[in-house]
Structure formats: structure tokens, C-alpha cells
XYZ file of C-alpha atoms in Angstrom:
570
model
C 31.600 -50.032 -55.007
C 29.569 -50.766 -58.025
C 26.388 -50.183 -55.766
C 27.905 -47.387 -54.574
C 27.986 -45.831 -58.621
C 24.623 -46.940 -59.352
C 23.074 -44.768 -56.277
C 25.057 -41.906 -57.270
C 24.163 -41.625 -60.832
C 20.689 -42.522 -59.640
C 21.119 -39.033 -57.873
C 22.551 -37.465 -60.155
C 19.473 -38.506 -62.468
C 17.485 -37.348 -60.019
C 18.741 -33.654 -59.695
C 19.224 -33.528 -63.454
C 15.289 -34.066 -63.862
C 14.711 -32.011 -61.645
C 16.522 -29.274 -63.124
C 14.561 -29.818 -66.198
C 11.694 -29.998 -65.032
C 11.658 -26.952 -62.710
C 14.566 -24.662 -64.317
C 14.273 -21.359 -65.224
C 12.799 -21.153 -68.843
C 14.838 -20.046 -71.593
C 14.380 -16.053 -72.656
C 12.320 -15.266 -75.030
C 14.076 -12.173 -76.615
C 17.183 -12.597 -78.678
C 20.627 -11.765 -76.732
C 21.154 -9.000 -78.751
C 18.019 -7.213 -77.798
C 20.354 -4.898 -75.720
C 22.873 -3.083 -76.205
C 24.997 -2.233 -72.961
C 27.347 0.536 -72.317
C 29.103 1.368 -69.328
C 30.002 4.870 -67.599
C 33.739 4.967 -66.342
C 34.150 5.595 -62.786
C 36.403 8.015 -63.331
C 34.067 10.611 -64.922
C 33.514 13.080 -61.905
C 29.695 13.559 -62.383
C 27.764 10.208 -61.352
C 24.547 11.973 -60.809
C 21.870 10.638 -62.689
C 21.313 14.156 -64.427
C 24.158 13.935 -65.980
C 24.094 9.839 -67.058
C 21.038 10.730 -68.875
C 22.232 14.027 -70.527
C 23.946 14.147 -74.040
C 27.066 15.655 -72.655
C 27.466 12.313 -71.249
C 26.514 9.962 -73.670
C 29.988 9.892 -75.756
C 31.617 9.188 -72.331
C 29.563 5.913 -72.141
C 31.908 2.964 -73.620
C 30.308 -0.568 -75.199
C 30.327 -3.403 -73.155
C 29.890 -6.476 -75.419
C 27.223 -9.210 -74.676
C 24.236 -8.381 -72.116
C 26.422 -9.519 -68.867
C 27.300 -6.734 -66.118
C 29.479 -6.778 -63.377
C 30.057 -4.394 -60.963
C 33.450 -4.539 -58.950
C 34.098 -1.674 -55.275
C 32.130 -0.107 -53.591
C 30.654 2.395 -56.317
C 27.788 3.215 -58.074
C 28.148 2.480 -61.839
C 25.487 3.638 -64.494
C 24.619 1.582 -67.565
C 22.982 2.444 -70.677
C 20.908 -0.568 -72.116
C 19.971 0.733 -75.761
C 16.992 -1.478 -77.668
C 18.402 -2.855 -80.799
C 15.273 -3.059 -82.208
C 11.551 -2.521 -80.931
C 9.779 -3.795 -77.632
C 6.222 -4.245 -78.251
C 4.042 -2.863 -74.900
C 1.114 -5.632 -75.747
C 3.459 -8.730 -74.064
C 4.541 -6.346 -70.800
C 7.988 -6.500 -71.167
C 9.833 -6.249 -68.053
C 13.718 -5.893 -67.876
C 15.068 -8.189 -65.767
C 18.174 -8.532 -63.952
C 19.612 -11.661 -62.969
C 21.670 -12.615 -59.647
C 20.331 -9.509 -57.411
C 21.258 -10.520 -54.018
C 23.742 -7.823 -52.406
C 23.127 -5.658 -55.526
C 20.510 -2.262 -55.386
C 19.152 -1.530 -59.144
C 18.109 2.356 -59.604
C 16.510 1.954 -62.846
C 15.253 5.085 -65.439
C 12.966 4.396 -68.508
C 12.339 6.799 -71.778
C 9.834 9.365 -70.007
C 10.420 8.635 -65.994
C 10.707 11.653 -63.827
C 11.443 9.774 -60.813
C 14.086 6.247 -61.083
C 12.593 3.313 -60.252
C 14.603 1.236 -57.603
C 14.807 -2.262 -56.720
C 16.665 -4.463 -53.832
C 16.236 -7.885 -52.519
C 15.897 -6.596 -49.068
C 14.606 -3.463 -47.615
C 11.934 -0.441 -48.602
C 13.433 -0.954 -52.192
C 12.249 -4.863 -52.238
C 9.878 -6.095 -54.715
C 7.504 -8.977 -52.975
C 5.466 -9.366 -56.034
C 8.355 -11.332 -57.729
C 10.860 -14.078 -56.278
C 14.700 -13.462 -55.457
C 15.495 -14.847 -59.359
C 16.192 -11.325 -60.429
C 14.914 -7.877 -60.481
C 12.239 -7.174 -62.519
C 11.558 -3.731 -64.049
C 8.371 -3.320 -65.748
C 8.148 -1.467 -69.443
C 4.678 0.239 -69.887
C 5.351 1.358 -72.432
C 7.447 -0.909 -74.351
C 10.884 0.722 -76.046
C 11.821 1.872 -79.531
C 14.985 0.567 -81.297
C 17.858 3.150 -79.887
C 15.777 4.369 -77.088
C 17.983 3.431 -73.876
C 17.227 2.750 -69.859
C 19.683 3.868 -67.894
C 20.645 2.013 -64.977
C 22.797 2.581 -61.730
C 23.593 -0.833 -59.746
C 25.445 -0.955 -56.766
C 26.993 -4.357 -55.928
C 28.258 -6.244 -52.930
C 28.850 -9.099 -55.075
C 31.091 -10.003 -57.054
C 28.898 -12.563 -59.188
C 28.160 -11.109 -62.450
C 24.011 -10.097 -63.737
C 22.674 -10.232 -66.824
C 20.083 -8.202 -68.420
C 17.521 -9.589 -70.437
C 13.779 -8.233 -71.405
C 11.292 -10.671 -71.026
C 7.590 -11.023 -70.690
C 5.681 -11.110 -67.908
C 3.847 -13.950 -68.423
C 7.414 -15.866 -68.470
C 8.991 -13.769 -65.609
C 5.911 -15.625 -63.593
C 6.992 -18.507 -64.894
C 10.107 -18.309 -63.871
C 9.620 -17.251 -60.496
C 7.222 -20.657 -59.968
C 10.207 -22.739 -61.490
C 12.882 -20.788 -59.247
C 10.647 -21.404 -56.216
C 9.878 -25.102 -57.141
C 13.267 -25.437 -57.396
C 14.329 -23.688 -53.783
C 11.915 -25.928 -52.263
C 13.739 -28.666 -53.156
C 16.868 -27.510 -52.719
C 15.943 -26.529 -48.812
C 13.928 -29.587 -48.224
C 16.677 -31.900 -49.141
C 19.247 -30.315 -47.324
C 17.082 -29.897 -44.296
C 16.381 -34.029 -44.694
C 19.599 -35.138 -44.733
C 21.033 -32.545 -41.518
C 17.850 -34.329 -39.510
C 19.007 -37.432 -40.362
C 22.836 -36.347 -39.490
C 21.412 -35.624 -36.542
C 19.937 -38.801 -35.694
C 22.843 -40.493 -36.783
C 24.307 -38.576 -34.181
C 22.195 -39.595 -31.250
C 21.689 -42.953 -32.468
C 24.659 -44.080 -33.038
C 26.544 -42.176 -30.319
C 29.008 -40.684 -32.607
C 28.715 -36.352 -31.915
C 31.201 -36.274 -34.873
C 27.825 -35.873 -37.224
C 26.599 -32.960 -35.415
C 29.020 -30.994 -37.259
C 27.704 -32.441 -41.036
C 24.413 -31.461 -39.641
C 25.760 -27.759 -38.512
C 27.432 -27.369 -42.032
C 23.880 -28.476 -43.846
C 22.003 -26.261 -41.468
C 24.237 -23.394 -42.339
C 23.733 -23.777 -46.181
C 20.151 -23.940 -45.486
C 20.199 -20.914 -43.960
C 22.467 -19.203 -46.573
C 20.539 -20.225 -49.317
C 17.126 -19.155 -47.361
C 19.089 -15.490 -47.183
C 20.029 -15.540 -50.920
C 16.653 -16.918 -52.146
C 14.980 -13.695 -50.228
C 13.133 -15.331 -47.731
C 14.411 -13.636 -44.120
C 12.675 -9.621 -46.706
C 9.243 -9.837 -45.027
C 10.586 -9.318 -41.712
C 12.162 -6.136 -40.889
C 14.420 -7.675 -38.384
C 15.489 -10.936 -40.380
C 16.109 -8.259 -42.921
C 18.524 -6.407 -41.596
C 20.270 -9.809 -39.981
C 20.381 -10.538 -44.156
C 22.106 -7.721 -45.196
C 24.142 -7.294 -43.021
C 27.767 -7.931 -44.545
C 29.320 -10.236 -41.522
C 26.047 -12.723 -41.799
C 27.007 -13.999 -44.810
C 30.478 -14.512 -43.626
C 30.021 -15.817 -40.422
C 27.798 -18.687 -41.889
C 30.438 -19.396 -44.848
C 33.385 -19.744 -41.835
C 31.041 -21.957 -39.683
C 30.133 -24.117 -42.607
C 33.586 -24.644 -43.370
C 34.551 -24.693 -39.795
C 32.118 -27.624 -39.305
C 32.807 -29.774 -42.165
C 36.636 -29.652 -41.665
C 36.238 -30.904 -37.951
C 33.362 -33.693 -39.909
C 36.058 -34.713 -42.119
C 38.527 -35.613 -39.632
C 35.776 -37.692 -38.088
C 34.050 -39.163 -40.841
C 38.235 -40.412 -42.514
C 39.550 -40.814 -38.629
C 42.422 -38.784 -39.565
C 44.156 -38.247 -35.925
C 44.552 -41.819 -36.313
C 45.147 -42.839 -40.169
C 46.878 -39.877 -41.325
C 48.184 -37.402 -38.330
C 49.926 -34.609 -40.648
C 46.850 -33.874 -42.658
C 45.021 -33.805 -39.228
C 47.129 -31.195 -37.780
C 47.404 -29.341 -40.842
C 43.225 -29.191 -40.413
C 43.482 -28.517 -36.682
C 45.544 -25.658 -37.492
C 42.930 -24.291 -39.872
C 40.229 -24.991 -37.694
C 41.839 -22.976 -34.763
C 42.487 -19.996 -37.725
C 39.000 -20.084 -38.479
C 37.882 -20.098 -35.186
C 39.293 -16.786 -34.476
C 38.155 -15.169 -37.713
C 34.685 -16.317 -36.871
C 35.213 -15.098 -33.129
C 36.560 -11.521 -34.700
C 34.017 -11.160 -37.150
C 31.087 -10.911 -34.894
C 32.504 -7.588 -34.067
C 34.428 -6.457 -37.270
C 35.402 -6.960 -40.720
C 38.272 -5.898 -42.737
C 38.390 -5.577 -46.194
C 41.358 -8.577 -45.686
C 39.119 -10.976 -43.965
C 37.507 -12.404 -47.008
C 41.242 -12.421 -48.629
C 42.406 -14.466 -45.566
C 39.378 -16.807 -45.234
C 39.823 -17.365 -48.886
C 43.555 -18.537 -48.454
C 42.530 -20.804 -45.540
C 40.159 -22.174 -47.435
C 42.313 -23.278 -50.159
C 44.912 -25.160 -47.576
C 41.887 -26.513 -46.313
C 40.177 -28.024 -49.949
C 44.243 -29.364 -50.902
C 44.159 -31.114 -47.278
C 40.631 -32.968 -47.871
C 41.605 -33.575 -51.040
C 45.408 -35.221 -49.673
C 43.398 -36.562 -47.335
C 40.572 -38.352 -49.681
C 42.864 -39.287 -52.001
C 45.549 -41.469 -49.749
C 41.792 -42.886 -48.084
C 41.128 -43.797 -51.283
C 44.182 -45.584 -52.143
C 44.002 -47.646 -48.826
C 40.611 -49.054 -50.223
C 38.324 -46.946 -47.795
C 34.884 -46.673 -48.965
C 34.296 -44.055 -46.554
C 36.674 -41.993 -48.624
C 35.249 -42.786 -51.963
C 32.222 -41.478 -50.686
C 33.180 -38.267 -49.284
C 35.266 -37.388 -52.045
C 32.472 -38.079 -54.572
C 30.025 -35.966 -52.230
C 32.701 -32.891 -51.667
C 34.495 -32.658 -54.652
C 31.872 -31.118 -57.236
C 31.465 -28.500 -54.176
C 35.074 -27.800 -53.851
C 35.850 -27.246 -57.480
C 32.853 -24.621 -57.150
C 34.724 -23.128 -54.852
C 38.195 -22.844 -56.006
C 36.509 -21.337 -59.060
C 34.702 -18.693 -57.142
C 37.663 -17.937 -54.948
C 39.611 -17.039 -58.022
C 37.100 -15.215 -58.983
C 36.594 -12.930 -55.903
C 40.734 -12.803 -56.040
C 40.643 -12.079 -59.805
C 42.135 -14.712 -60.949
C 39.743 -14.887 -63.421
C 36.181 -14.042 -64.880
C 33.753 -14.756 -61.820
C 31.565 -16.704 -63.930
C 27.620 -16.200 -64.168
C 26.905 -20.439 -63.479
C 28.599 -20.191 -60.091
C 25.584 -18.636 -58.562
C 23.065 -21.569 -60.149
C 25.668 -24.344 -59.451
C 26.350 -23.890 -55.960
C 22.634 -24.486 -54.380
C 23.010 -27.878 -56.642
C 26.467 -28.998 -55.686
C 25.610 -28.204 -51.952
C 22.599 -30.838 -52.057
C 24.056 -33.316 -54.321
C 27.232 -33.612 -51.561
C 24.343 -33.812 -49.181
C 22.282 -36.821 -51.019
C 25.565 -38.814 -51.898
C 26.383 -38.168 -48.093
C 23.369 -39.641 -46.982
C 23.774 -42.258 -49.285
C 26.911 -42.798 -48.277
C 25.628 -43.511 -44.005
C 23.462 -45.857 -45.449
C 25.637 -47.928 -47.381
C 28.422 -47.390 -44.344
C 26.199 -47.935 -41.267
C 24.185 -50.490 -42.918
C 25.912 -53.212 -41.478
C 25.154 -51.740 -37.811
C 21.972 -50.850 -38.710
C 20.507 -54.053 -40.208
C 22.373 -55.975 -37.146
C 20.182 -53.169 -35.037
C 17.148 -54.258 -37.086
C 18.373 -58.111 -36.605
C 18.377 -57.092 -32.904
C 15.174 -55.378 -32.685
C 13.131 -58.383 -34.153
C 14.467 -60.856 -32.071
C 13.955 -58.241 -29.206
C 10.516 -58.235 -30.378
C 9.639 -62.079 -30.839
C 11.376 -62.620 -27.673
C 9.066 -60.361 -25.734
C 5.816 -61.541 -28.028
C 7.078 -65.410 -26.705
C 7.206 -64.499 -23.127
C 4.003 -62.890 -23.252
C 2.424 -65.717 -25.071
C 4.148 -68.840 -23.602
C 4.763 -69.969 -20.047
C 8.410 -69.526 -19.034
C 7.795 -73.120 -17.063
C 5.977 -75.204 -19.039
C 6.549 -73.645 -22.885
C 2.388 -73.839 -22.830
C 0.187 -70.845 -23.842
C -0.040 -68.349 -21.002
C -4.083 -67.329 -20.048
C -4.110 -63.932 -22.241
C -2.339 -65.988 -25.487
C -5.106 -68.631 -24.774
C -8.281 -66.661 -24.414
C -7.401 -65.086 -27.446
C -7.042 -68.295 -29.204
C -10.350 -69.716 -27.856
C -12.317 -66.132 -29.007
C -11.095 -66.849 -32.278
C -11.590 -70.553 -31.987
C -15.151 -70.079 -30.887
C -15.841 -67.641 -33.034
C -14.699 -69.813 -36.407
C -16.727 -73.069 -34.841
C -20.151 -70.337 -34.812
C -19.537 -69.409 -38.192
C -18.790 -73.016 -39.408
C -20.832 -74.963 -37.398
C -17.839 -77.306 -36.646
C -18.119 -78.755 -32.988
C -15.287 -77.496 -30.607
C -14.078 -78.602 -26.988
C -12.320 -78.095 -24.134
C -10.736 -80.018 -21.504
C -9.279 -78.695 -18.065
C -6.898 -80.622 -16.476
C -5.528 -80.804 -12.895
C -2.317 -82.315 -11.268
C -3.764 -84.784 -8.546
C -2.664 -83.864 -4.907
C -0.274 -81.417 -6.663
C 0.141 -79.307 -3.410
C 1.340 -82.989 -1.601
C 4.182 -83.307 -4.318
C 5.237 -79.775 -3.545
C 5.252 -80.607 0.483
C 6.810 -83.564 0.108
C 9.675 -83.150 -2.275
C 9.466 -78.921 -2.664
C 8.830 -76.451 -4.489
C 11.500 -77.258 -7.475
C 10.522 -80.733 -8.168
C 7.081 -79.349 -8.477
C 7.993 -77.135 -10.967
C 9.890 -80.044 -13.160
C 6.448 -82.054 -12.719
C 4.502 -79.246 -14.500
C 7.046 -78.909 -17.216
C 6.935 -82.832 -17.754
C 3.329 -83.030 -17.996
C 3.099 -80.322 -20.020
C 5.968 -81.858 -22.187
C 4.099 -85.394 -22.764
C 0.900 -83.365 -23.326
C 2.427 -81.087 -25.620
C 4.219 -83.784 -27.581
C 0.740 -85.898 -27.958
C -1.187 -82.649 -29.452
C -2.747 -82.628 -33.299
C -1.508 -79.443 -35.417
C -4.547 -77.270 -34.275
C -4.565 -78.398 -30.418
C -3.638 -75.943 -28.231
C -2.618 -76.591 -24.468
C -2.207 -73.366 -21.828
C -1.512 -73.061 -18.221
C -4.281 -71.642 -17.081
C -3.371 -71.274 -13.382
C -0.773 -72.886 -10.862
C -1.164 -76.557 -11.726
C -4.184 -76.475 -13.719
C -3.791 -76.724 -17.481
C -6.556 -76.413 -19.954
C -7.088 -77.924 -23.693
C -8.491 -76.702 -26.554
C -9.364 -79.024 -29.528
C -11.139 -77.346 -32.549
C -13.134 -80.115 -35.015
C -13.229 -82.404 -32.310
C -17.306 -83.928 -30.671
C -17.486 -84.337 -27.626
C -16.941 -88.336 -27.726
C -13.654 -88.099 -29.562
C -12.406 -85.368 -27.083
C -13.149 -86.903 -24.105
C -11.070 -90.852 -25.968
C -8.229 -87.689 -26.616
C -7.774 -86.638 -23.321
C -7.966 -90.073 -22.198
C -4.843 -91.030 -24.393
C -3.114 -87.788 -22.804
C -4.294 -88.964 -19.003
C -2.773 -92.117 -20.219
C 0.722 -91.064 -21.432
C 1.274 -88.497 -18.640
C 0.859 -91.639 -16.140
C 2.433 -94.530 -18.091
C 5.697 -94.313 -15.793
C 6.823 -92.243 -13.604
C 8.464 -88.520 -13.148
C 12.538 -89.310 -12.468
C 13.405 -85.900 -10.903
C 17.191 -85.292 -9.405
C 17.215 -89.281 -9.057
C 13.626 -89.539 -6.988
C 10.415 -91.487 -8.445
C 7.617 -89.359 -8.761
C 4.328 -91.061 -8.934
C 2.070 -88.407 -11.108
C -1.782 -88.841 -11.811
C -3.842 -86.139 -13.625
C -7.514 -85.658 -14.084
C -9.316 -83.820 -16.824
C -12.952 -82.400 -17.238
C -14.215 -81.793 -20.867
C -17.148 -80.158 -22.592
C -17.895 -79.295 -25.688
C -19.425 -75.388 -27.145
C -23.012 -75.183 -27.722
C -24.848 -73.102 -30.154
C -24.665 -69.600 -29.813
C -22.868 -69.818 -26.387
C -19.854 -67.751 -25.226
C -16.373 -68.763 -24.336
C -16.586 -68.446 -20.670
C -19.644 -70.606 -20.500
C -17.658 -73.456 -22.545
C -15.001 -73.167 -20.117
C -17.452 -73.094 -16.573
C -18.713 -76.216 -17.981
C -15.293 -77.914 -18.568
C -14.297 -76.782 -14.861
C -17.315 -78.289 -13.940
C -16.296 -81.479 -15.682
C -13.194 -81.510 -13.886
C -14.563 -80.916 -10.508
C -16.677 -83.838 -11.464
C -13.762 -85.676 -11.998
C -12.286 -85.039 -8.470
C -15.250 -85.463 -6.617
C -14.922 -89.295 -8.052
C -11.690 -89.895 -6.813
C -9.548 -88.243 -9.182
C -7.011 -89.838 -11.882
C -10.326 -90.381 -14.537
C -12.055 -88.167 -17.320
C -14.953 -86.617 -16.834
C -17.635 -85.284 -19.599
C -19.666 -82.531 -18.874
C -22.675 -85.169 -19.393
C -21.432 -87.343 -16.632
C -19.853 -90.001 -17.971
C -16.702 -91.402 -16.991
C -13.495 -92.569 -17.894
C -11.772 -93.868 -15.101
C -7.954 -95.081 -14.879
């Protein structure tokens, strides 16, 4: 649990920082710059004519502070008055912030023709980001000289105006894009890794985290403008069931994650069918709303929505108090996200003041539930995926040991040994150290075999092989080279000493004799040995050693041979 803490305030560190570090930059122009006034929507002339005229200007009442929002489906014109002067030399540009789902018809001191703005469409400004709308101001303003401003608003999250230079609004847009970036990037991370927690582990029940990631990602892409270069993606953007239709999946997908990730149908049933209830509600909203929308759909998605944040949070809370880290986790993932929500419900439902933060907080809460979640499989799975690890490496050295050792004899096999004699010879060119190698044969091998088959044979091989291998030095290496043939290698070692060492071997394979399923098995061995001359290559070292051996046949086997000639005979 402590762990646990530690990785989530490192994350919480982490998105901090990088809200600092790539946040929108403070305005430079005092709040007061502006003064905004509003023109009731029950004044029957909402042509821009008459906003700007002077009949209308006493109609126009004060709004306080430099926040706007903009509730129905009408038009509503604004008067922004400067409070004091805008110099032209720093560009201003008014800005408005929040502009997704919003159009801005915009007309400055002078302008014959409005100047219009929109995140998507003919009206979409590409030389700035999705941050705000940006309004340029040639020509600066004097103090009481206004902008009037028509906005119409499918949103319910409330703008502010602000005038700020353009050096900043660049700024801004390369911190606001930084930002994204990270945003999308994370998210996107941690649904491929749902993913492959999904195949890997066998458990589908992580598709739908990954489905409700993937469907953020996608409704953050929308909001942060990037579907307004294409046409096509543009209209899928605007229209007003896409945004919808992703909000019900997401939530659609994480309520059937939840019951998954918590086991609900099993630990607590009632919450479960309270959730399986919602999820069958929101199925047929999200089936409906491909074709229509009612002004009560949002209303009644909303509602649903609540039940379904009060069950996770029933649900979390009894995992918690059964000592379920799995719980723990989700709740500290989800519940940053769900208070977001409640408060922007109440909002839409006027409950109260839809708050300007909601549209900054939500992108963060989104990815921190999706870091802490991923944090969370880690410290979950880790048990299964270490043992998986565990698994693999033995896997591994168990695959590297048959390929370098005989099954039979536990000797090097001929691959595993030719390695070991390049390297060998190699280290006794560069040294100068002398080097040898002895082959060694089972006498009349093929006899044994006839006379007493095939399986005491084999238990031969591994005892010769056993004595041998017991009788080695640290740097000796033995391999079976072929059927009954076995070869030595002994690095630092003339060719006097080797041929006294393979001697002592010859001697202790034959010192008594091979007890096999209760029969005496007389065994006698001959070896051939030579040592590496200057310059020459393995496979010449090892003719000559074969050689040796043949040598050692030819003179009635159960001896040592040199490749000299000389003999040591039993």
C-alpha cells in the first residue's frame, strides 16, 4: 500500500511539472482591461446594425468580470469596452478562451465587414491552436472604444475574454500543444498496454479500459481541433451526436471494466445488477443516438450517469473495506474523474455555475486515472508477470543447456564445443600458451551394443563420460563429438603433460568395471592427442588428434597415442 502512495504521488509530481512547465502563460493585461456588457435576448432586433447603433447601447446591461457564457440555442451580442488604452506596437489580439462548439462573429472600431471565427469549418483559424479564438487588433483600441461580439454556443462551458499579445498568444499555443501531446500520448500508452494486457493475459475484460481510453483520445483529439483540416473529419466533429456517442461508449466501457477489474457478479451481486441495468440503458441511448437526439437525451444520460458514479463509488468503497488493493487502486484512478463529472453535470443541469477549470481539468484527470491505472496492472499483475519472467528464463537456460550439453552424457554437444575451441585457440595465438586436444574412442563399442543392446550402451557412454567429467581441471572441457567418440580440450597444457592427463583419465575409466542392470561390463578406451601449432587452425589441431587416435587403434587399442608417435600403452 505504501508503494502503492509513493507511485501515485510520483505521478502526480509528474503531471504537476508538467503543467508548469508547459501551461498556458499567465495574461499579460490586467483583468479589468475589459469591460463586458451583455444584450438581452429579449430585445427583438439582434442584427448586428442595431448592436452597434446608439439606440441600442442603453439596452446593453454590465456583466461583471471578463467571463461569458452563453446558454440556448441563440445568438447573444457582447460589448467589450477598453478601460483604458491598447497600444497597436505589441499586436494585441482579443482572445477567447474555451471555443470548441462556440462560433465568434467579432466587429472592431472601423470594420465594415465582422470578422468570424470557429474551431471547425470555413470560419476556422489554422494559424492558431484550438486554445481559444484569437482576434487580431490592428489598430489597437482607445479607452471606451468597444468590440462588439456575437457568440453562438453549443457549450455550456463558460469563455473568457482577455487581450493579449501576439507574441504570448504564440506562446501559448506551443504550451497548449506541448501539453496535448502529452495528454494524447499517455492515454494512447496506457490503452496499448490495456490491450496487451488483454491478449496476454487472456482476460478480454481490459479491452473495454482500452475502448474507454481510446474514446477519450479521440474526444480530446476533436476538442483540441485536430479532425479541422479535413473536410470530412470536420463535419464527423461537429456534428452534435459525435460527441455524445463517444461520452456514452466511454462510460459504457468503463462500467462493464469495473465489474471486471472488482469481480462484482461475484463479490458484490446488487451493485452488479444495478450496473448491468445501466449498461443495458446506455446501450440503447447509444443505439438511438446514431439516428436521433432529443433535447432529453443529454438530461437522461446525465441521470444514468450519476446512478452509475454512486454504484462505483458503493462498489469501491465496500472493495476497499474488504482490504482489496484492486479497489484502492481504481478508486484512486476514477475518483478525481468522477468528481469532475458530477461537477459538470450540475452544471449542464444548472445546479450551479459551470465553472471555467472544468474544461482544463478534465484532459488531466482523464490521464492521471489512466497512469495510476497502469500503475495499478503493474503492481496487481506483477506477481504473474515476474513468475512469467521466472518462467521465461528458465525456458531460456533450459533450451541454451540442451543446445549446449548432450542429453546422454551431460558433455558439450559439437556446436557448444567448436565454439569453445575457436575461442580457446584463438586466446592460446594471442598468448602464446600451448593448447591440446585429445579424442577418445570406446573400444569395440559397437560389440557392447550387440552384445548387451542398445540401452546398456547408452549407460556406458554416460559412465565414461561421468568418470571423465569428474577427473577434469576447471578449464577442461570434454564434448561428444560423435556416437561413441568423445573429444578433450585442455588449454595451458604441452603436449607431455596432456598426453600423462589423458593417461590418468584412460586409467580411471578402466579401473573396474561398468555394473549395468546387474551385468559386468568390461570397458577400455583409447585416446589420440596433439597439441596446436603456431599459427594453425582449429580443424587442423583436431585432424591431427584423430590421427593420434587412429594411431592408437591401429596398435591394439586401450593405450594413448601422441601425435609424435609415442605411446602409452595399458
Amino acid at each position: 500500500m505504501d508503494r502503492l502512495m509513493r507511485r501515485m504521488l510520483r505521478i502526480a509530481a509528474l503531471l504537476l511539472a508538467c503543467a508548469l512547465a508547459a501551461g498556458p502563460a499567465a495574461a499579460a493585461e490586467p483583468a479589468d482591461v475589459l469591460q463586458l456588457a451583455l444584450l438581452p435576448a429579449d430585445v427583438p432586433d439582434q442584427s448586428y446594425q442595431f448592436a452597434r447603433s446608439q439606440q441600442a447601447q442603453p439596452l446593453f446591461r454590465a456583466v461583471p468580470g471578463q467571463s461569458v457564457e452563453v446558454r440556448g440555442r441563440q445568438a447573444r451580442w457582447w460589448r467589450l469596452t477598453a478601460t483604458r488604452d491598447i497600444d497597436a506596437k505589441d499586436a494585441p489580439q482579443l482572445v477567447m478562451s474555451h471555443p470548441f462548439l462556440k462560433r465568434l462573429e467579432a466587429w472592431r472600431p472601423g470594420d465594415s465587414i465582422g470578422v468570424r471565427r470557429a474551431l471547425y469549418g470555413e470560419d476556422s483559424d489554422l494559424s492558431h491552436s484550438a486554445l481559444a479564438h484569437v482576434v487580431p487588433l490592428p489598430q489597437g483600441l482607445r479607452a471606451g472604444e468597444s468590440v462588439y461580439v456575437r457568440i453562438h454556443s453549443r457549450s455550456n462551458v463558460v469563455s473568457t475574454f482577455s487581450i493579449v499579445p501576439l507574441a504570448e498568444v504564440y506562446a501559448r499555443d506551443g504550451a497548449y500543444n506541448r501539453l496535448r501531446t502529452f495528454f494524447l500520448t499517455a492515454l494512447g500508452v496506457v490503452a496499448l498496454l490495456s490491450i496487451g494486457f488483454s491478449i496476454s493475459l487472456r482476460q478480454p475484460g481490459y479491452a473495454y479500459l482500452a475502448a474507454t481510453l481510446l474514446t477519450q483520445v479521440v474526444t480530446l483529439a476533436i476538442e483540441g481541433g485536430d479532425f479541422r483540416v479535413d473536410p470530412w473529419l470536420s463535419a464527423i466533429a461537429t456534428d452534435r451526436r459525435t460527441q455524445f456517442l463517444l461520452n456514452t461508449t466511454a462510460v459504457l466501457a468503463s462500467v462493464r471494466f469495473l465489474m471486471f477489474f472488482l469481480d462484482l457478479p461475484s463479490t458484490q451481486p446488487r451493485v452488479a445488477r444495478v450496473l448491468n441495468v445501466c449498461s443495458a440503458v446506455l446501450g440503447t441511448i447509444l443505439a438511438v443516438s446514431v439516428f436521433q437526439i432529443w433535447p432529453a437525451t443529454a438530461y437522461f444520460g446525465n441521470i444514468v450517469l450519476l446512478v452509475v458514479i454512486a454504484a462505483i463509488v458503493v462498489a469501491c468503497v465496500r472493495a476497499i473495506a474488504a482490504r482489496r488493493i484492486e479497489a484502492f487502486i481504481l478508486f484512486a484512478a476514477w475518483a478525481p474523474l468522477m468528481l469532475v463529472l458530477v461537477v459538470r453535470i450540475g452544471g449542464q443541469a444548472k445546479w450551479w455555475p459551470n465553472f471555467e477549470w472544468l474544461g482544463v481539468a478534465y484532459p488531466w484527470v482523464v490521464t492521471f486515472g489512466g497512469l495510476v491505472l497502469l500503475m495499478g496492472f503493474t503492481h496487481q499483475h506483477g506477481t504473474i508477470l515476474r513468475g512469467a519472467l521466472r518462467q521465461l528464463s528458465r525456458d531460456r537456460d533450459s533450451a541454451h543447456r540442451r543446445a549446449a550439453y548432450d542429453g546422454l552424457t551431460g558433455a558439450l554437444t559439437r556446436p557448444a564445443f567448436e565454439d569453445a575451441l575457436a575461442s580457446a585457440v584463438a586466446g592460446a595465438h594471442a598468448s602464446a600458451a600451448p593448447l591440446c586436444a585429445a579424442f577418445l574412442d570406446v573400444d569395440r563399442f559397437k560389440l557392447i551394443n550387440d552384445v548387451h543392446g542398445h540401452a546398456v550402451g547408452d549407460e556406458v557412454l554416460r559412465i565414461v563420460a561421468k568418470r571423465i567429467g569428474n577427473r577434469l581441471r576447471g578449464d577442461d572441457r570434454l564434448c561428444r563429438y560423435g556416437g561413441d567418440e568423445m573429444v578433450l580440450l585442455l588449454p595451458n597444457t604441452a603436449l607431455a603433460e596432456a598426453m600423462r592427463i589423458a593417461e590418468y583419465l584412460r586409467d580411471a575409466v578402466v579401473a573396474s568395471p561398468f555394473a549395468i542392470d546387474g551385468v559386468l561390463v568390461e570397458v577400455d578406451v583409447s585416446l589420440g592427442v596433439a597439441q596446436l601449432r603456431g599459427g594453425e587452425p582449429a580443424v587442423d589441431l583436431l585432424k591431427r588428434a584423430d590421427g593420434a587416435l587412429y594411431a592408437s587403434k591401429r596398435g591394439g587399442r586401450g593405450r594413448v597415442t601422441g601425435e609424435d608417435g609415442p605411446e602409452l600403452a595399458a
